[in-house]
Amino acid sequence: MNKIRFIVIAFLASTMFFACKPEAYKEVGEPANNITAITGSWQLAKVVQVDKDAENKGFPFKEADLTSLFPYTEFRLTLNSANGAPTTFTTTPGNSPRIITLASGTWSVDDIKTPKVITLTSGSTSQKITLGAYPNAVSRRLKVSLERRSAADDKLLIGYSYEFVKQ
Amino acid sequence: MKKILFLFTLLIAAVTGIHAQVTFSPATFTAQDQVTLTVDVTGTPMAGQSEAYIWIFSNVSGGGKDGFTNTSWTNSPANAKMTAAGTNKWSFTFTGTTMFSQTPGELKDFGFLAKSKDGSRQTPDYKPFKFDPLVFTPTVFRAFPAKVGQDDVITVNFDQNLATELNEQRMTPTTISITAFNGSTQIGTTAVTLNVRNTGSKTWAATFIPTRSFTVPMGGKITSVRYRFNGTVLGTTGATTQVSSGETVLDLTEMK
């Protein structure tokens, strides 16, 4: 009787043992490529000007939406890349104020995986723009900002925020 | 004769723009910030002197006070003594609120001169130099942002609720006239006229970019703009009459 009980227990135990398998989790995959995300042809959709000095002092008038005051939405920015690395850029202002003064050239980033500052270069001239957010599944907008500082003492006086939509 | 010579020297100093011989560190400062001014007294009666004392005063256009170092014109105290900063250059460090015993809200600007201890020699007045405001004061005309460069978007605002002049109170604004200057030289010969927009109850605004509205000569720059709002009022006969506001000067900041 004891032998039969032992055999049954051994059988059940072996069944349970063979039923155990490691969980088959899916691969995490490659991290999102932010250079690819910001590559493409972008059209300016929103412009906000911030008085940084007023903001610091807590004054009542801090920012203004400029989008409808000039034909900003005619401005286009194309960022090209190859093999996940920045290559060339072009800007087409139309009748918009030239928010980026350079017409074409090359672009580079401060960090290839998680870029924050884009440097646009044309010959010996360069212009830096700061990324506000990478386009992703939640927001497909490319957000960048420009700073304007006093030439005399480098004090931050004005900030411009730009939102682009992909063409 | 000495008096005539002194007046003549003052006149020459004014004509040659000696006012521009004053620099500040930092370049912009509030009434609560410590600031060091440096003045070049070349071409004034103080040129070549071995020591200099400051005579300083606030709110040039009214409501001002003497600095606490202004104790005696004929015997300046030691705490008014300026520091040598090169040939004919003198510097002095102070904080507005401490120097004038006024609040940041009261202090708008200041002026000063350099003098000998006994007051027998002096420079012309150097004034006015504005303090950066620390408290917001509503005004009839206001630029946004408050400090802008020639390539920036500037919105000038007109709040009729704060106006004290009859035409400015009564007018229905329609346009704004803007002129641009490089120093005292006007850029172009005519004013640029732009439409204004209504932004609220008796508030109006116009927006422009100086370098987009004016053609700046090669190598030149826009250092200031002057603007006035234009509009209409009804005359005593019921006819529409064109009127303009007073002119406002907006100094532009050199940006990078």
Tab-separated table of C-alpha atoms in Angstrom:
chain	number	residue	atom	x	y	z
A	1	MET	CA	0.000	0.000	0.000
A	2	ASN	CA	2.846	2.305	0.933
A	3	LYS	CA	4.591	1.419	-2.319
A	4	ILE	CA	1.522	2.407	-4.369
A	5	ARG	CA	1.233	5.716	-2.466
A	6	PHE	CA	4.937	6.401	-3.083
A	7	ILE	CA	4.559	5.709	-6.802
A	8	VAL	CA	1.517	8.009	-7.063
A	9	ILE	CA	3.285	10.822	-5.200
A	10	ALA	CA	6.414	10.386	-7.324
A	11	PHE	CA	4.287	10.470	-10.486
A	12	LEU	CA	2.454	13.636	-9.429
A	13	ALA	CA	5.720	15.306	-8.378
A	14	SER	CA	7.375	14.490	-11.683
A	15	THR	CA	4.315	15.854	-13.552
A	16	MET	CA	4.538	19.104	-11.613
A	17	PHE	CA	8.281	19.321	-12.237
A	18	PHE	CA	7.935	18.871	-15.966
A	19	ALA	CA	5.025	21.350	-16.058
A	20	CYS	CA	7.354	24.129	-14.859
A	21	LYS	CA	8.808	26.164	-17.683
A	22	PRO	CA	10.573	29.475	-17.687
A	23	GLU	CA	8.221	32.327	-18.670
A	24	ALA	CA	8.851	33.331	-22.278
A	25	TYR	CA	9.106	37.143	-22.009
A	26	LYS	CA	9.327	39.055	-25.228
A	27	GLU	CA	12.540	40.860	-26.042
A	28	VAL	CA	12.692	44.424	-24.790
A	29	GLY	CA	13.990	45.456	-28.186
A	30	GLU	CA	16.226	48.324	-29.232
A	31	PRO	CA	15.758	51.632	-27.419
A	32	ALA	CA	13.848	54.297	-29.375
A	33	ASN	CA	16.184	56.016	-31.805
A	34	ASN	CA	15.717	59.718	-31.114
A	35	ILE	CA	17.771	60.816	-34.111
A	36	THR	CA	15.389	58.889	-36.356
A	37	ALA	CA	12.442	60.421	-34.488
A	38	ILE	CA	13.549	63.969	-35.184
A	39	THR	CA	14.650	63.248	-38.736
A	40	GLY	CA	12.251	64.438	-41.405
A	41	SER	CA	10.538	67.467	-42.848
A	42	TRP	CA	8.836	69.646	-40.228
A	43	GLN	CA	6.392	72.528	-40.508
A	44	LEU	CA	6.176	75.178	-37.801
A	45	ALA	CA	2.820	75.042	-36.021
A	46	LYS	CA	3.144	77.126	-32.859
A	47	VAL	CA	5.376	79.940	-31.580
A	48	VAL	CA	5.412	81.242	-28.007
A	49	GLN	CA	7.605	84.068	-26.741
A	50	VAL	CA	8.526	84.186	-23.055
A	51	ASP	CA	9.867	87.238	-21.236
A	52	LYS	CA	12.336	85.393	-19.013
A	53	ASP	CA	13.151	88.492	-16.987
A	54	ALA	CA	9.448	89.071	-16.244
A	55	GLU	CA	9.070	85.369	-15.451
A	56	ASN	CA	11.930	85.491	-12.940
A	57	LYS	CA	10.487	88.560	-11.253
A	58	GLY	CA	6.925	87.214	-11.175
A	59	PHE	CA	5.555	90.044	-13.301
A	60	PRO	CA	2.029	89.608	-14.721
A	61	PHE	CA	2.929	89.586	-18.425
A	62	LYS	CA	5.198	86.617	-19.021
A	63	GLU	CA	4.436	85.090	-22.408
A	64	ALA	CA	2.709	85.703	-25.714
A	65	ASP	CA	1.494	83.333	-28.429
A	66	LEU	CA	2.890	84.750	-31.667
A	67	THR	CA	1.641	82.037	-34.023
A	68	SER	CA	-1.031	84.103	-35.731
A	69	LEU	CA	0.850	87.420	-35.706
A	70	PHE	CA	3.267	86.476	-38.482
A	71	PRO	CA	3.042	83.744	-41.184
A	72	TYR	CA	5.113	81.410	-39.024
A	73	THR	CA	3.381	78.289	-40.323
A	74	GLU	CA	5.145	78.755	-43.659
A	75	PHE	CA	8.475	77.931	-42.024
A	76	ARG	CA	9.818	74.461	-42.777
A	77	LEU	CA	12.794	72.628	-41.361
A	78	THR	CA	14.186	69.449	-42.868
A	79	LEU	CA	16.595	67.352	-40.825
A	80	ASN	CA	18.279	64.504	-42.695
A	81	SER	CA	20.126	61.563	-41.182
A	82	ALA	CA	21.897	58.418	-42.306
A	83	ASN	CA	22.466	55.248	-40.289
A	84	GLY	CA	21.071	56.907	-37.182
A	85	ALA	CA	23.448	59.887	-37.400
A	86	PRO	CA	22.648	63.518	-38.331
A	87	THR	CA	23.735	64.683	-41.769
A	88	THR	CA	22.295	67.764	-43.479
A	89	PHE	CA	19.501	70.265	-42.891
A	90	THR	CA	17.589	72.860	-44.895
A	91	THR	CA	15.229	75.641	-43.868
A	92	THR	CA	12.526	77.175	-46.050
A	93	PRO	CA	11.032	80.262	-44.400
A	94	GLY	CA	8.421	81.262	-46.974
A	95	ASN	CA	7.101	84.576	-45.610
A	96	SER	CA	7.759	83.583	-42.010
A	97	PRO	CA	10.306	85.414	-39.901
A	98	ARG	CA	13.552	83.467	-40.105
A	99	ILE	CA	13.544	81.711	-36.759
A	100	ILE	CA	16.640	79.832	-37.944
A	101	THR	CA	18.887	82.162	-39.869
A	102	LEU	CA	20.842	79.451	-41.703
A	103	ALA	CA	19.420	78.220	-45.011
A	104	SER	CA	21.242	74.890	-45.186
A	105	GLY	CA	24.213	72.998	-43.837
A	106	THR	CA	24.937	70.170	-41.479
A	107	TRP	CA	23.551	69.401	-38.060
A	108	SER	CA	24.950	67.617	-35.047
A	109	VAL	CA	23.810	66.795	-31.542
A	110	ASP	CA	25.404	66.892	-28.117
A	111	ASP	CA	24.427	63.270	-27.349
A	112	ILE	CA	23.667	60.808	-30.145
A	113	LYS	CA	21.343	58.625	-27.987
A	114	THR	CA	19.582	61.313	-25.960
A	115	PRO	CA	20.197	64.599	-27.740
A	116	LYS	CA	19.276	67.865	-26.069
A	117	VAL	CA	21.082	70.501	-28.118
A	118	ILE	CA	21.109	70.556	-31.909
A	119	THR	CA	23.877	72.560	-33.541
A	120	LEU	CA	23.130	73.751	-37.060
A	121	THR	CA	26.252	74.691	-39.000
A	122	SER	CA	26.723	76.456	-42.293
A	123	GLY	CA	30.323	77.287	-43.129
A	124	SER	CA	31.780	79.102	-40.138
A	125	THR	CA	28.369	80.069	-38.760
A	126	SER	CA	26.426	77.926	-36.337
A	127	GLN	CA	23.190	78.194	-34.416
A	128	LYS	CA	22.093	76.113	-31.452
A	129	ILE	CA	18.534	75.063	-30.755
A	130	THR	CA	17.448	73.156	-27.683
A	131	LEU	CA	15.090	70.205	-27.912
A	132	GLY	CA	11.995	70.468	-25.758
A	133	ALA	CA	10.631	66.975	-26.445
A	134	TYR	CA	11.202	64.111	-28.848
A	135	PRO	CA	8.295	63.216	-31.119
A	136	ASN	CA	6.768	59.905	-30.024
A	137	ALA	CA	3.505	57.954	-30.061
A	138	VAL	CA	1.935	60.320	-27.523
A	139	SER	CA	2.906	63.580	-29.208
A	140	ARG	CA	4.182	63.632	-32.740
A	141	ARG	CA	5.343	67.234	-32.399
A	142	LEU	CA	8.974	68.292	-32.471
A	143	LYS	CA	9.456	70.906	-29.766
A	144	VAL	CA	12.499	73.154	-29.764
A	145	SER	CA	13.454	76.374	-28.056
A	146	LEU	CA	15.799	79.277	-28.643
A	147	GLU	CA	17.319	81.571	-26.049
A	148	ARG	CA	18.113	85.250	-26.415
A	149	ARG	CA	20.693	86.635	-24.028
A	150	SER	CA	22.066	90.082	-23.348
A	151	ALA	CA	25.347	90.502	-25.224
A	152	ALA	CA	26.660	92.658	-22.378
A	153	ASP	CA	26.277	90.252	-19.456
A	154	ASP	CA	24.885	86.988	-20.893
A	155	LYS	CA	21.663	87.395	-18.910
A	156	LEU	CA	18.792	85.294	-20.285
A	157	LEU	CA	16.117	87.756	-21.367
A	158	ILE	CA	13.828	86.051	-23.883
A	159	GLY	CA	12.888	82.493	-24.762
A	160	TYR	CA	11.096	81.309	-27.888
A	161	SER	CA	9.324	77.933	-27.974
A	162	TYR	CA	8.579	76.364	-31.341
A	163	GLU	CA	6.410	73.353	-32.109
A	164	PHE	CA	6.725	71.597	-35.457
A	165	VAL	CA	4.444	69.013	-37.039
A	166	LYS	CA	5.792	66.398	-39.401
A	167	GLN	CA	5.091	66.839	-43.100
B	1	MET	CA	36.703	133.834	-16.638
B	2	LYS	CA	37.057	130.481	-14.859
B	3	LYS	CA	33.286	130.135	-14.870
B	4	ILE	CA	33.140	130.772	-18.623
B	5	LEU	CA	35.914	128.246	-19.177
B	6	PHE	CA	34.047	125.711	-17.055
B	7	LEU	CA	30.767	126.259	-18.934
B	8	PHE	CA	32.595	125.988	-22.228
B	9	THR	CA	34.154	122.695	-21.087
B	10	LEU	CA	30.732	121.395	-20.108
B	11	LEU	CA	29.341	122.333	-23.518
B	12	ILE	CA	32.196	120.570	-25.334
B	13	ALA	CA	31.696	117.530	-23.108
B	14	ALA	CA	27.992	117.366	-23.945
B	15	VAL	CA	28.606	117.773	-27.676
B	16	THR	CA	31.244	115.056	-27.788
B	17	GLY	CA	28.949	112.607	-26.086
B	18	ILE	CA	30.940	112.195	-22.901
B	19	HIS	CA	27.850	110.598	-21.397
B	20	ALA	CA	28.859	107.456	-23.235
B	21	GLN	CA	32.012	107.200	-21.121
B	22	VAL	CA	30.189	105.457	-18.288
B	23	THR	CA	30.107	101.668	-18.040
B	24	PHE	CA	28.516	99.361	-15.504
B	25	SER	CA	29.304	95.949	-14.116
B	26	PRO	CA	26.967	94.115	-14.313
B	27	ALA	CA	25.558	95.807	-17.396
B	28	THR	CA	22.012	95.645	-16.048
B	29	PHE	CA	21.092	95.831	-12.389
B	30	THR	CA	18.152	96.333	-10.094
B	31	ALA	CA	18.025	98.751	-7.203
B	32	GLN	CA	18.901	95.837	-4.917
B	33	ASP	CA	21.957	94.727	-6.885
B	34	GLN	CA	25.458	95.871	-6.134
B	35	VAL	CA	26.823	97.640	-9.195
B	36	THR	CA	30.180	99.146	-10.059
B	37	LEU	CA	30.171	102.196	-12.295
B	38	THR	CA	33.300	103.326	-14.114
B	39	VAL	CA	33.577	106.772	-15.635
B	40	ASP	CA	36.191	108.200	-17.983
B	41	VAL	CA	36.669	111.857	-17.060
B	42	THR	CA	38.988	112.690	-19.966
B	43	GLY	CA	38.126	116.115	-21.333
B	44	THR	CA	36.484	117.320	-18.134
B	45	PRO	CA	37.909	119.547	-15.367
B	46	MET	CA	38.547	116.339	-13.420
B	47	ALA	CA	41.046	115.045	-15.985
B	48	GLY	CA	44.492	114.549	-14.550
B	49	GLN	CA	43.359	114.701	-10.915
B	50	SER	CA	44.867	112.339	-8.360
B	51	GLU	CA	41.614	111.603	-6.578
B	52	ALA	CA	37.899	111.852	-7.241
B	53	TYR	CA	34.739	111.788	-5.160
B	54	ILE	CA	31.248	110.867	-6.266
B	55	TRP	CA	28.144	113.034	-5.952
B	56	ILE	CA	25.173	110.822	-6.648
B	57	PHE	CA	21.407	111.353	-6.778
B	58	SER	CA	18.323	109.293	-7.642
B	59	ASN	CA	15.238	109.730	-9.857
B	60	VAL	CA	16.504	112.472	-12.131
B	61	SER	CA	13.041	113.365	-13.409
B	62	GLY	CA	11.584	113.896	-9.926
B	63	GLY	CA	11.104	112.296	-6.540
B	64	GLY	CA	14.805	111.782	-6.065
B	65	LYS	CA	17.141	111.876	-3.107
B	66	ASP	CA	20.808	112.514	-2.549
B	67	GLY	CA	22.995	109.502	-1.945
B	68	PHE	CA	24.079	109.101	1.692
B	69	THR	CA	27.604	110.031	0.600
B	70	ASN	CA	26.440	113.538	-0.430
B	71	THR	CA	27.134	115.095	2.951
B	72	SER	CA	29.067	118.241	2.085
B	73	TRP	CA	29.872	119.661	-1.353
B	74	THR	CA	33.008	121.383	-0.071
B	75	ASN	CA	34.260	118.425	1.983
B	76	SER	CA	33.283	115.040	0.546
B	77	PRO	CA	33.552	112.179	3.056
B	78	ALA	CA	35.908	109.224	2.692
B	79	ASN	CA	33.058	106.866	1.748
B	80	ALA	CA	32.437	108.966	-1.395
B	81	LYS	CA	35.984	108.471	-2.638
B	82	MET	CA	36.188	106.775	-6.016
B	83	THR	CA	38.712	104.079	-6.915
B	84	ALA	CA	41.278	104.666	-9.650
B	85	ALA	CA	40.549	102.420	-12.649
B	86	GLY	CA	43.156	103.615	-15.146
B	87	THR	CA	44.184	106.925	-16.642
B	88	ASN	CA	41.377	109.403	-15.969
B	89	LYS	CA	39.066	106.529	-15.045
B	90	TRP	CA	37.333	106.205	-11.716
B	91	SER	CA	34.990	103.566	-10.381
B	92	PHE	CA	32.549	103.397	-7.513
B	93	THR	CA	30.515	100.497	-6.134
B	94	PHE	CA	27.113	100.891	-4.519
B	95	THR	CA	23.655	99.384	-4.078
B	96	GLY	CA	20.724	101.622	-5.020
B	97	THR	CA	18.409	100.919	-2.098
B	98	THR	CA	21.228	101.410	0.405
B	99	MET	CA	22.690	104.469	-1.269
B	100	PHE	CA	19.385	106.355	-1.541
B	101	SER	CA	17.334	104.827	1.297
B	102	GLN	CA	14.472	104.271	-1.147
B	103	THR	CA	12.522	101.128	-1.973
B	104	PRO	CA	12.984	99.276	-5.285
B	105	GLY	CA	9.511	100.485	-6.248
B	106	GLU	CA	10.532	104.107	-5.688
B	107	LEU	CA	13.853	103.942	-7.507
B	108	LYS	CA	13.630	104.457	-11.262
B	109	ASP	CA	17.031	105.855	-12.217
B	110	PHE	CA	20.006	107.784	-10.946
B	111	GLY	CA	22.684	110.239	-11.988
B	112	PHE	CA	26.070	111.249	-10.659
B	113	LEU	CA	29.139	113.375	-11.190
B	114	ALA	CA	32.756	113.103	-10.132
B	115	LYS	CA	34.259	115.975	-8.122
B	116	SER	CA	37.263	117.024	-6.153
B	117	LYS	CA	37.035	116.722	-2.402
B	118	ASP	CA	36.573	120.475	-1.952
B	119	GLY	CA	34.146	120.820	-4.847
B	120	SER	CA	36.366	123.196	-6.827
B	121	ARG	CA	36.362	120.836	-9.808
B	122	GLN	CA	33.637	118.619	-11.176
B	123	THR	CA	32.515	116.718	-14.231
B	124	PRO	CA	29.169	117.321	-15.891
B	125	ASP	CA	26.217	115.282	-14.667
B	126	TYR	CA	26.047	111.732	-16.025
B	127	LYS	CA	22.343	110.805	-16.157
B	128	PRO	CA	19.923	109.157	-16.207
B	129	PHE	CA	20.831	105.502	-15.717
B	130	LYS	CA	17.861	103.219	-15.206
B	131	PHE	CA	17.479	100.588	-12.540
B	132	ASP	CA	15.926	97.336	-13.703
B	133	PRO	CA	12.448	97.280	-12.131
B	134	LEU	CA	11.841	94.753	-9.357
B	135	VAL	CA	8.138	95.452	-9.065
B	136	PHE	CA	5.715	95.640	-11.964
B	137	THR	CA	4.236	99.079	-12.491
B	138	PRO	CA	1.348	99.339	-15.013
B	139	THR	CA	1.939	102.060	-17.587
B	140	VAL	CA	-0.043	103.542	-20.470
B	141	PHE	CA	2.494	102.238	-22.980
B	142	ARG	CA	4.315	98.968	-22.381
B	143	ALA	CA	6.633	96.910	-24.534
B	144	PHE	CA	6.637	93.123	-24.418
B	145	PRO	CA	9.138	91.706	-23.758
B	146	ALA	CA	10.470	94.580	-21.681
B	147	LYS	CA	13.993	94.051	-23.024
B	148	VAL	CA	14.253	93.205	-26.685
B	149	GLY	CA	16.771	93.247	-29.495
B	150	GLN	CA	16.500	94.413	-33.070
B	151	ASP	CA	15.731	90.879	-34.327
B	152	ASP	CA	13.086	90.096	-31.712
B	153	VAL	CA	9.330	90.214	-31.932
B	154	ILE	CA	8.171	93.329	-30.084
B	155	THR	CA	4.608	93.953	-29.009
B	156	VAL	CA	3.836	97.490	-27.892
B	157	ASN	CA	0.713	97.845	-25.789
B	158	PHE	CA	-1.523	100.859	-25.199
B	159	ASP	CA	-3.746	100.787	-22.117
B	160	GLN	CA	-6.269	103.637	-22.402
B	161	ASN	CA	-7.546	102.895	-18.908
B	162	LEU	CA	-4.300	104.355	-17.560
B	163	ALA	CA	-4.131	107.338	-19.916
B	164	THR	CA	-4.162	110.818	-18.414
B	165	GLU	CA	-4.222	112.823	-21.655
B	166	LEU	CA	-7.664	113.522	-23.155
B	167	ASN	CA	-6.978	112.442	-26.743
B	168	GLU	CA	-5.305	109.255	-25.516
B	169	GLN	CA	-8.381	108.539	-23.385
B	170	ARG	CA	-10.912	109.298	-26.153
B	171	MET	CA	-9.247	108.002	-29.301
B	172	THR	CA	-10.120	104.838	-31.151
B	173	PRO	CA	-6.653	103.592	-32.123
B	174	THR	CA	-6.235	102.347	-35.682
B	175	THR	CA	-2.526	102.414	-36.495
B	176	ILE	CA	0.877	102.832	-34.966
B	177	SER	CA	3.748	104.871	-36.423
B	178	ILE	CA	7.239	103.604	-35.730
B	179	THR	CA	10.609	105.159	-36.441
B	180	ALA	CA	13.944	103.423	-35.914
B	181	PHE	CA	17.250	104.944	-34.830
B	182	ASN	CA	20.901	104.032	-34.740
B	183	GLY	CA	22.010	106.254	-31.892
B	184	SER	CA	20.571	109.641	-32.798
B	185	THR	CA	20.443	108.913	-36.555
B	186	GLN	CA	17.080	107.943	-37.973
B	187	ILE	CA	17.046	104.850	-40.168
B	188	GLY	CA	15.197	105.685	-43.351
B	189	THR	CA	13.236	108.868	-43.796
B	190	THR	CA	9.692	107.803	-43.106
B	191	ALA	CA	7.885	106.121	-40.278
B	192	VAL	CA	6.522	102.603	-40.680
B	193	THR	CA	2.777	102.380	-40.123
B	194	LEU	CA	1.162	99.179	-38.860
B	195	ASN	CA	-2.398	98.314	-37.912
B	196	VAL	CA	-3.206	97.890	-34.241
B	197	ARG	CA	-5.428	95.188	-32.754
B	198	ASN	CA	-7.849	95.366	-29.881
B	199	THR	CA	-6.660	93.121	-27.043
B	200	GLY	CA	-9.305	93.866	-24.413
B	201	SER	CA	-11.348	96.608	-22.837
B	202	LYS	CA	-9.625	99.780	-24.043
B	203	THR	CA	-6.338	97.980	-24.554
B	204	TRP	CA	-4.577	97.887	-27.909
B	205	ALA	CA	-1.415	96.379	-29.321
B	206	ALA	CA	0.788	96.220	-32.371
B	207	THR	CA	3.538	93.718	-33.074
B	208	PHE	CA	6.626	94.079	-35.228
B	209	ILE	CA	10.222	92.976	-35.692
B	210	PRO	CA	12.531	95.973	-36.135
B	211	THR	CA	14.851	94.386	-38.694
B	212	ARG	CA	11.825	93.105	-40.621
B	213	SER	CA	10.121	96.515	-40.671
B	214	PHE	CA	13.213	98.602	-41.420
B	215	THR	CA	16.095	98.187	-43.840
B	216	VAL	CA	19.218	98.590	-41.766
B	217	PRO	CA	22.241	99.922	-43.707
B	218	MET	CA	25.190	97.537	-44.008
B	219	GLY	CA	27.163	97.549	-40.770
B	220	GLY	CA	24.463	99.496	-38.967
B	221	LYS	CA	22.057	98.464	-36.246
B	222	ILE	CA	18.852	99.629	-34.630
B	223	THR	CA	19.488	100.874	-31.117
B	224	SER	CA	16.048	102.304	-30.388
B	225	VAL	CA	12.560	102.663	-31.801
B	226	ARG	CA	10.034	105.415	-31.196
B	227	TYR	CA	6.328	104.809	-31.585
B	228	ARG	CA	3.004	106.577	-31.284
B	229	PHE	CA	-0.539	105.278	-31.594
B	230	ASN	CA	-2.813	106.997	-34.109
B	231	GLY	CA	-6.577	107.002	-34.102
B	232	THR	CA	-9.727	108.997	-34.403
B	233	VAL	CA	-11.951	111.023	-32.118
B	234	LEU	CA	-15.233	112.736	-32.804
B	235	GLY	CA	-14.909	116.512	-33.013
B	236	THR	CA	-17.429	119.034	-31.711
B	237	THR	CA	-19.238	119.031	-35.073
B	238	GLY	CA	-19.470	115.253	-35.093
B	239	ALA	CA	-16.750	114.969	-37.703
B	240	THR	CA	-13.972	112.437	-37.265
B	241	THR	CA	-10.602	113.916	-36.384
B	242	GLN	CA	-7.227	112.192	-36.554
B	243	VAL	CA	-5.199	112.279	-33.343
B	244	SER	CA	-2.032	110.640	-32.048
B	245	SER	CA	-0.705	109.638	-28.672
B	246	GLY	CA	2.528	110.960	-27.276
B	247	GLU	CA	5.725	109.371	-28.547
B	248	THR	CA	7.371	106.597	-26.571
B	249	VAL	CA	11.036	105.649	-26.895
B	250	LEU	CA	12.072	102.015	-26.538
B	251	ASP	CA	15.796	101.393	-26.226
B	252	LEU	CA	16.811	98.055	-27.706
B	253	THR	CA	19.204	95.631	-26.043
B	254	GLU	CA	22.093	94.082	-27.933
B	255	MET	CA	21.370	90.373	-27.936
B	256	LYS	CA	23.221	87.202	-28.741
